[in-house]
JSON list of C-alpha atoms in Angstrom, two decimals:
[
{"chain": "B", "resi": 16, "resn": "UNK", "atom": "CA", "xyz": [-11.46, -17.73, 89.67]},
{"chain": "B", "resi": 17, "resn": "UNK", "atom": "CA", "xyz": [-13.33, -19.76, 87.06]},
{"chain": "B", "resi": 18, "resn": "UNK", "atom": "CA", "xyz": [-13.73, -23.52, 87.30]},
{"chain": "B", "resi": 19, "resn": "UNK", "atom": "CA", "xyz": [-15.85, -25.12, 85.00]},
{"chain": "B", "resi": 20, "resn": "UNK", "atom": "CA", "xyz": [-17.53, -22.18, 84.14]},
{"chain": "B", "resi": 21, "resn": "UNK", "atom": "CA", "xyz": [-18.54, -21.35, 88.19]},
{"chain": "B", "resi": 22, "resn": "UNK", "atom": "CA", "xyz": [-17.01, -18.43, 89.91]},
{"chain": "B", "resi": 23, "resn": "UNK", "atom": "CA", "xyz": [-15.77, -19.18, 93.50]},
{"chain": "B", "resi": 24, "resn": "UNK", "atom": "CA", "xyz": [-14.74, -16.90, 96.06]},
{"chain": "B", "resi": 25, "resn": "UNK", "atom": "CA", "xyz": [-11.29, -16.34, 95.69]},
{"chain": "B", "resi": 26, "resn": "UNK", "atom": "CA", "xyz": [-10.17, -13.59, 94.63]},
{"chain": "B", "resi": 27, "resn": "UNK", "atom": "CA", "xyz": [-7.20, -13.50, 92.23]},
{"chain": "B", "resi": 28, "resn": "UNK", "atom": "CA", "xyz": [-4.77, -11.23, 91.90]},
{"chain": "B", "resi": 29, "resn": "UNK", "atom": "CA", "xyz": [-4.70, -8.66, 89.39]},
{"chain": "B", "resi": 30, "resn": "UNK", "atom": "CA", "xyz": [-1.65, -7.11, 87.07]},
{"chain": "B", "resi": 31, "resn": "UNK", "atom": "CA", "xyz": [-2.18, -3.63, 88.01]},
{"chain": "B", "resi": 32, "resn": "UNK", "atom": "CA", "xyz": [-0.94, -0.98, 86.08]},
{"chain": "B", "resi": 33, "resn": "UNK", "atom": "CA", "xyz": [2.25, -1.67, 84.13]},
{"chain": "B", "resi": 34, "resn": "UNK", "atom": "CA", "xyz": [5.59, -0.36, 86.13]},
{"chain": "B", "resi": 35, "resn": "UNK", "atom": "CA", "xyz": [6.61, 2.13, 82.99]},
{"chain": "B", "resi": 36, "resn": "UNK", "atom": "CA", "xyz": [4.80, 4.61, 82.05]},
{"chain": "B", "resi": 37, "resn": "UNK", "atom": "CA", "xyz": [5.66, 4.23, 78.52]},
{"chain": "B", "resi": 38, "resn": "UNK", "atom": "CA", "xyz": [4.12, 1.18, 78.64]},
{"chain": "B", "resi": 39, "resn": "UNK", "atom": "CA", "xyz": [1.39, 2.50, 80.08]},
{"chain": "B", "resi": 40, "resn": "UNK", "atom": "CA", "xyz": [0.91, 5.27, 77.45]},
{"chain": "B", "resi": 41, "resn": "UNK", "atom": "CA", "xyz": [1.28, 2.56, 74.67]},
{"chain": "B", "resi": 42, "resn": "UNK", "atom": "CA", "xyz": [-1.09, 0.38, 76.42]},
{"chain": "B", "resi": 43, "resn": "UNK", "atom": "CA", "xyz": [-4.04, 3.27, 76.69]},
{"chain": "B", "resi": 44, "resn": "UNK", "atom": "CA", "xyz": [-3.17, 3.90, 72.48]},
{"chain": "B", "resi": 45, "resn": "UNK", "atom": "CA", "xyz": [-3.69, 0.20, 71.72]},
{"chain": "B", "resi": 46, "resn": "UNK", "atom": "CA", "xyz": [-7.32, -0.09, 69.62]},
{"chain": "B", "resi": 47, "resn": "UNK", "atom": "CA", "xyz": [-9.61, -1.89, 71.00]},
{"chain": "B", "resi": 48, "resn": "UNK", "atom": "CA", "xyz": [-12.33, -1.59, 68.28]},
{"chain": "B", "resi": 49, "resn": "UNK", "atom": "CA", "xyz": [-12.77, -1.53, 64.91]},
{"chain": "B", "resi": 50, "resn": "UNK", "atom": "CA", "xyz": [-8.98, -3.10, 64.53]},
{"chain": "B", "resi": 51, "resn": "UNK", "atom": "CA", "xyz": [-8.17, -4.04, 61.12]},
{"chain": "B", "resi": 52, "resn": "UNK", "atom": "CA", "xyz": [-9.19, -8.13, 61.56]},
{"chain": "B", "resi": 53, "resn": "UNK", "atom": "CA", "xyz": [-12.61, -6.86, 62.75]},
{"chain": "B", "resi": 54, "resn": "UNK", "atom": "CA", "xyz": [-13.62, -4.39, 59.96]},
{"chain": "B", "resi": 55, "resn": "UNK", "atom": "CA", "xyz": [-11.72, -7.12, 57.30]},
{"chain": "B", "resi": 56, "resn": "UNK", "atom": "CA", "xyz": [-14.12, -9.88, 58.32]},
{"chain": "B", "resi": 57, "resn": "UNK", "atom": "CA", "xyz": [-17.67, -6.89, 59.17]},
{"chain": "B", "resi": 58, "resn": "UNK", "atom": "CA", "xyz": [-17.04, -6.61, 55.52]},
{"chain": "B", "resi": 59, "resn": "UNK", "atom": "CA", "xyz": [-16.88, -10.59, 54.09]},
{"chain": "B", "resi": 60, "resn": "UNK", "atom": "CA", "xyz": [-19.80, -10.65, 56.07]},
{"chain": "B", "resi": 61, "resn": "UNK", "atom": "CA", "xyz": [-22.03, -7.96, 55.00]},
{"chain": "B", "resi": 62, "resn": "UNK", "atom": "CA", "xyz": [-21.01, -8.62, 51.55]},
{"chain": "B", "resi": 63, "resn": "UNK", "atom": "CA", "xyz": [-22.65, -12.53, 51.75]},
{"chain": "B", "resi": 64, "resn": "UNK", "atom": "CA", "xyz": [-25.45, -10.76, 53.15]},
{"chain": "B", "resi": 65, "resn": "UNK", "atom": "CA", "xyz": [-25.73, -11.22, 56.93]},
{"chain": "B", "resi": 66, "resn": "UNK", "atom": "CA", "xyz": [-26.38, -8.41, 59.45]},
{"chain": "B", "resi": 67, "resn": "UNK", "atom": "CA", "xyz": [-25.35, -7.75, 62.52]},
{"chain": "B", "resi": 68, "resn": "UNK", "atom": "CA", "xyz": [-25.05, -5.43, 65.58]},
{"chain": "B", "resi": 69, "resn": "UNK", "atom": "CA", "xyz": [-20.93, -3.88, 66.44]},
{"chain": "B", "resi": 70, "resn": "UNK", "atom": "CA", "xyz": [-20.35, -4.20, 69.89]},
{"chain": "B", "resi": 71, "resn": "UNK", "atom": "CA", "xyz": [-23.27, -4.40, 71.37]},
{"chain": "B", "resi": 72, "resn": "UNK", "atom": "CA", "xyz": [-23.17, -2.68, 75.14]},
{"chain": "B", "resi": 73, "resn": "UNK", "atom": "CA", "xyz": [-25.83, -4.52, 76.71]},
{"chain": "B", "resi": 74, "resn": "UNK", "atom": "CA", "xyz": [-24.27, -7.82, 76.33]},
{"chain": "B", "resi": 75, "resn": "UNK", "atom": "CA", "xyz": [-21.42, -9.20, 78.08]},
{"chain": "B", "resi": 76, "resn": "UNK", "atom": "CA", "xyz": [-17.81, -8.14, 77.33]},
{"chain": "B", "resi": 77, "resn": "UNK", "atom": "CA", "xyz": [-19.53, -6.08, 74.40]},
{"chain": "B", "resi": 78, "resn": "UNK", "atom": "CA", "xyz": [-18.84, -8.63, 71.59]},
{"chain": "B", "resi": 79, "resn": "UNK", "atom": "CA", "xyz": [-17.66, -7.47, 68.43]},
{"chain": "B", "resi": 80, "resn": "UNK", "atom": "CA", "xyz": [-20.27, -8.61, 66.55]},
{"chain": "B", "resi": 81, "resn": "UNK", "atom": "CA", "xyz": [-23.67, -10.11, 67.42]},
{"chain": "B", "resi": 82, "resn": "UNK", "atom": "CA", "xyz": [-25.71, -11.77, 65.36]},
{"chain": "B", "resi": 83, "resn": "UNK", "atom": "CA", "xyz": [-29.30, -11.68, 67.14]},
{"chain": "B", "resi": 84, "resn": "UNK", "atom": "CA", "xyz": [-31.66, -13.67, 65.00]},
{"chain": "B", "resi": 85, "resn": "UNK", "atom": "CA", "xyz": [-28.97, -16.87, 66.25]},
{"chain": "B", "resi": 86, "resn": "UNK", "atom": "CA", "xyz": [-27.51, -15.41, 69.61]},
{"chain": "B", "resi": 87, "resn": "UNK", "atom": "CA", "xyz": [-24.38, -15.72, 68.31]},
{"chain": "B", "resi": 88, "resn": "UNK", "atom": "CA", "xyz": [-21.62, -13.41, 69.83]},
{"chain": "B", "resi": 89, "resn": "UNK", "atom": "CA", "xyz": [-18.59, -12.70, 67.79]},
{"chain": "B", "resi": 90, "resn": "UNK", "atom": "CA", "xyz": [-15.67, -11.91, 69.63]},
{"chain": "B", "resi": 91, "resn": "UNK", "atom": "CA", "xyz": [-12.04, -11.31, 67.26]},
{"chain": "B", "resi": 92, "resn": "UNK", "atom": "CA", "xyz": [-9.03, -12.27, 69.45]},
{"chain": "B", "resi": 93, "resn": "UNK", "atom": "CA", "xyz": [-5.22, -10.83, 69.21]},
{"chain": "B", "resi": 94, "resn": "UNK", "atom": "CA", "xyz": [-3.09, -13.12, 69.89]},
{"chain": "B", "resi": 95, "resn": "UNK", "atom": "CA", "xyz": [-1.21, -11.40, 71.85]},
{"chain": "B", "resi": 96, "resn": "UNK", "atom": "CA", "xyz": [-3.53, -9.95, 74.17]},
{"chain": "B", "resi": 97, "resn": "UNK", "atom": "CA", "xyz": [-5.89, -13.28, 74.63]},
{"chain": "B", "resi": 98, "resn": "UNK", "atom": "CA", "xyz": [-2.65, -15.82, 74.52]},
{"chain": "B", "resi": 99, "resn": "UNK", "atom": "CA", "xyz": [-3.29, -17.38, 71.83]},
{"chain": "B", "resi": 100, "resn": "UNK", "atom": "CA", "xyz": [-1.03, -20.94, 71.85]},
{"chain": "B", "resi": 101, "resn": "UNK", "atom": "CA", "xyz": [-0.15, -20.79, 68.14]},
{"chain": "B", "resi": 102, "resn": "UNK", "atom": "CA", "xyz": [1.64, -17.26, 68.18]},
{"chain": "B", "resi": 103, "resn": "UNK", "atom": "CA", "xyz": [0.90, -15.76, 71.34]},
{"chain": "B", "resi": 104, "resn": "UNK", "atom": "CA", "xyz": [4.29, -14.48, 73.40]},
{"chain": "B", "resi": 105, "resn": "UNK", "atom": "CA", "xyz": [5.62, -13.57, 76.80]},
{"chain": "B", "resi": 106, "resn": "UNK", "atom": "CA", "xyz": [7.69, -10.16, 76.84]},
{"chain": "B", "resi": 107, "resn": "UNK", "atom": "CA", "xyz": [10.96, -10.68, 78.51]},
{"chain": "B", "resi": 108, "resn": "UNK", "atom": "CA", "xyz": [10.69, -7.44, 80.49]},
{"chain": "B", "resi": 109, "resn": "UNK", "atom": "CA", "xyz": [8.46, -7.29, 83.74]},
{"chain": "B", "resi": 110, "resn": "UNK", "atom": "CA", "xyz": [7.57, -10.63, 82.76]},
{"chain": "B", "resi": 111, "resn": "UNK", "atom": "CA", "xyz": [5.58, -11.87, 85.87]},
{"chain": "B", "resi": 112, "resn": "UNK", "atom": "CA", "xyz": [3.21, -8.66, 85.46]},
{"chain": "B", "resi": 113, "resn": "UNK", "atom": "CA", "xyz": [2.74, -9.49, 81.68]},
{"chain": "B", "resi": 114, "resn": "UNK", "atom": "CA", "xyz": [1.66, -13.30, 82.81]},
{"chain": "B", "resi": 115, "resn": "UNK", "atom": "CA", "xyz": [-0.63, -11.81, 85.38]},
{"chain": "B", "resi": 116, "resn": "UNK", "atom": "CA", "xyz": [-2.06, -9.62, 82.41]},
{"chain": "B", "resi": 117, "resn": "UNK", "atom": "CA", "xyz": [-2.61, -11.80, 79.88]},
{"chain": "B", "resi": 118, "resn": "UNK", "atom": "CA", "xyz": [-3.70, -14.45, 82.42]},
{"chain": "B", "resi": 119, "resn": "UNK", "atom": "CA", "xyz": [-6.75, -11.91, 83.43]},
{"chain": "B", "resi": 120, "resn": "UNK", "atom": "CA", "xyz": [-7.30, -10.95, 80.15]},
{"chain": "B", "resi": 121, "resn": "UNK", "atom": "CA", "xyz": [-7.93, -15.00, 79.14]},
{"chain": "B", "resi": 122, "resn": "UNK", "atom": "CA", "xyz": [-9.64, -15.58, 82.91]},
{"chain": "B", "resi": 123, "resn": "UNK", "atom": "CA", "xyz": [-12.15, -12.26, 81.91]},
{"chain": "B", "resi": 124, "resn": "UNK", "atom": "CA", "xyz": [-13.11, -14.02, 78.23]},
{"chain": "B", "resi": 125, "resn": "UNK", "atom": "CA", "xyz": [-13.98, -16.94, 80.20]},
{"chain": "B", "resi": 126, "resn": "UNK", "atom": "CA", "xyz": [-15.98, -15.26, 83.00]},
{"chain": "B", "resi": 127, "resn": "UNK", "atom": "CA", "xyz": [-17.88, -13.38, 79.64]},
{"chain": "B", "resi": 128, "resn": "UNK", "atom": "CA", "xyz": [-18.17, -16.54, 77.70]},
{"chain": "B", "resi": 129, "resn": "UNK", "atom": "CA", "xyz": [-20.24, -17.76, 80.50]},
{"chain": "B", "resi": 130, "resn": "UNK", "atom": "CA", "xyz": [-22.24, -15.31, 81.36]},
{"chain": "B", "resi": 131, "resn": "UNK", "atom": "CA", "xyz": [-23.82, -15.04, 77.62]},
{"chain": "B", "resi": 132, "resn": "UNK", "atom": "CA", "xyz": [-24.48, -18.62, 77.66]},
{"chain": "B", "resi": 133, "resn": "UNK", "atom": "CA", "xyz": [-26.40, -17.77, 81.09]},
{"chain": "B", "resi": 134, "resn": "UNK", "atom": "CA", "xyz": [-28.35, -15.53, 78.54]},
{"chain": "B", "resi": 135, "resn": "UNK", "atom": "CA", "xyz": [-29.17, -17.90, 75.71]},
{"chain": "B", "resi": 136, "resn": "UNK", "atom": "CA", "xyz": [-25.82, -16.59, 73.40]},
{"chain": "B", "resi": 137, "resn": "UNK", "atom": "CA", "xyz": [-23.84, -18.45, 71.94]},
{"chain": "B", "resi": 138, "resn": "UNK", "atom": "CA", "xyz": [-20.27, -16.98, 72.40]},
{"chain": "B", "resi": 139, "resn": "UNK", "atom": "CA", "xyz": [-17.54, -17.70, 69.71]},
{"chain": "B", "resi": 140, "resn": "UNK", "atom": "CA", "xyz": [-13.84, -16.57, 69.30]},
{"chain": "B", "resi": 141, "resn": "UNK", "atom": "CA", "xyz": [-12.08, -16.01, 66.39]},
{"chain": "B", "resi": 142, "resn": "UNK", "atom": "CA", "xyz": [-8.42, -15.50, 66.29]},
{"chain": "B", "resi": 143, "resn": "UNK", "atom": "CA", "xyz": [-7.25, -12.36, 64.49]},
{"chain": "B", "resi": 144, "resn": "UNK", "atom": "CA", "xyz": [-4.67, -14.72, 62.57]},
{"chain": "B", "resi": 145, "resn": "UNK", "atom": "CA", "xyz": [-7.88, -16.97, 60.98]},
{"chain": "B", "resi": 146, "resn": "UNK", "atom": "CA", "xyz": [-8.37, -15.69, 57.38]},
{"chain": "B", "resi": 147, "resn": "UNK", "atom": "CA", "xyz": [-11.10, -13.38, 56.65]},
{"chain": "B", "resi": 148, "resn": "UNK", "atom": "CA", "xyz": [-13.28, -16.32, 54.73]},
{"chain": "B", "resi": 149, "resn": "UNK", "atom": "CA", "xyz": [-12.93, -18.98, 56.56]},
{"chain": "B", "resi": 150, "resn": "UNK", "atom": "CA", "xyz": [-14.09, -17.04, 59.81]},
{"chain": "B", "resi": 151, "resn": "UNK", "atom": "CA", "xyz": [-16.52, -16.29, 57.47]},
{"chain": "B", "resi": 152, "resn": "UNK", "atom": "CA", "xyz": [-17.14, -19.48, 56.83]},
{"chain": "B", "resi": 153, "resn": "UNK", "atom": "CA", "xyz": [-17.71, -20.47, 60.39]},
{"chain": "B", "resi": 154, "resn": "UNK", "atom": "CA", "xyz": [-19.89, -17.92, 61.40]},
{"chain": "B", "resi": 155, "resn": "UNK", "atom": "CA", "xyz": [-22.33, -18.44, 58.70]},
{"chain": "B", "resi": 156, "resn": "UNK", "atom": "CA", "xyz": [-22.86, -21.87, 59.45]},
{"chain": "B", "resi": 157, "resn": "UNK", "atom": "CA", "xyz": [-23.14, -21.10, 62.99]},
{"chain": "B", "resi": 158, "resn": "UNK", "atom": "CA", "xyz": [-25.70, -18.61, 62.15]},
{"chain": "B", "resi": 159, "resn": "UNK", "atom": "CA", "xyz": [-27.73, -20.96, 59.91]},
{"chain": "B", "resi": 160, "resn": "UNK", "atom": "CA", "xyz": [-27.31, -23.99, 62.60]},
{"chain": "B", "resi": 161, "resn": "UNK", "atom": "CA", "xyz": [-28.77, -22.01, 65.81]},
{"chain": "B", "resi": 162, "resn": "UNK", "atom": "CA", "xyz": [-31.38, -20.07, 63.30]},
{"chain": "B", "resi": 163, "resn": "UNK", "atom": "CA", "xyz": [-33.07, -23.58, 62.36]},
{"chain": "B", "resi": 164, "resn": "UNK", "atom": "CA", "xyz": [-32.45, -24.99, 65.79]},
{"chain": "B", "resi": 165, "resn": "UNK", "atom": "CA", "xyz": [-33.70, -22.69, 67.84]},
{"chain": "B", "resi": 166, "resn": "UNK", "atom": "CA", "xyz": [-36.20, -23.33, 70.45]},
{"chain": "B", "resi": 167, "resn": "UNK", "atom": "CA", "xyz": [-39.41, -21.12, 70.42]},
{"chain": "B", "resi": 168, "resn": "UNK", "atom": "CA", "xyz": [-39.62, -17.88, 71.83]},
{"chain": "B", "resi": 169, "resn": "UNK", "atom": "CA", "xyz": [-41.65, -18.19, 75.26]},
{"chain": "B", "resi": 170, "resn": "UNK", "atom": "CA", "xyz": [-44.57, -15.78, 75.13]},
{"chain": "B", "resi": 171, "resn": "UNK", "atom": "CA", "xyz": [-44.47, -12.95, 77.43]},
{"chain": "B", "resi": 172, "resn": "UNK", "atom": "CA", "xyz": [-46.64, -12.70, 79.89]},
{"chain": "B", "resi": 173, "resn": "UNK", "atom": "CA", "xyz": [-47.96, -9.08, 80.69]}
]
């Protein structure tokens, strides 16, 4: 359990695997990379000319993108699987286990979110609903604010 960013000792409970296997089966076929929001805004990106890393496995949660010159980790949210308020929903069957799900799934972005910023990264979310150019939009400026304003690399000492 996460409170203001600290983990305490309490363990919470978990969804466990969903009661139908179809579900299940449906669940394991979902994408979890390279979904169309994802490659959509890679693209806007790369075309205005900024480079980054695709989910990058020694970071945290493996971000979708990360933009290393400005720490910046790019994460692109469904809003169905990270409850988003605008248009995320609530499945009327096995409901409970769907609450606990989604509930972990938002509790684990938060538990990720902090440990990059233990690291020096900036994480960021985008909601797979936000247009392509104004995520765009965001990102660039984020990249060009932490590029100018950030603090020296410490030399290393060997």
């Amino acid at each position: 359990m996460t409170v203001d960013g600290e983990t305490s000792g309490v363990a919470e409970p978990t969804a466990g695997p969903p009661r139908n296997a179809t579900v299940s089966r449906q669940m394991s076929r979902m994408p979890r990379k390279n979904t169309k929001p994802e490659v959509l805004l890679r693209r806007e990106l790369h075309r205005r000319g900024m480079r980054f890393r695709v989910h990058l496995s020694t970071l945290p949660g493996k971000p979708d993108l990360a933009l290393t010159r400005a720490r910046l980790a790019v994460f692109i949210d469904g809003c169905f699987w990270h409850a988003c308020p605008e248009h995320g929903t609530l499945p009327r069957n096995n409901r409970e286990w769907w609450r606990a799900k989604l509930d972990g799934n938002v509790r684990r972005d938060r538990d990720k979110d902090s440990a990059l910023q233990d690291l020096g990264w900036h994480p960021l979310h985008v909601w797979e609903h936000t247009p392509v150019t104004q995520a765009a939009d965001e990102i660039q400026g984020l990249w060009r604010h932490y590029v100018t304003h950030m603090p020296p690399a410490k030399p290393s000492v060997d």
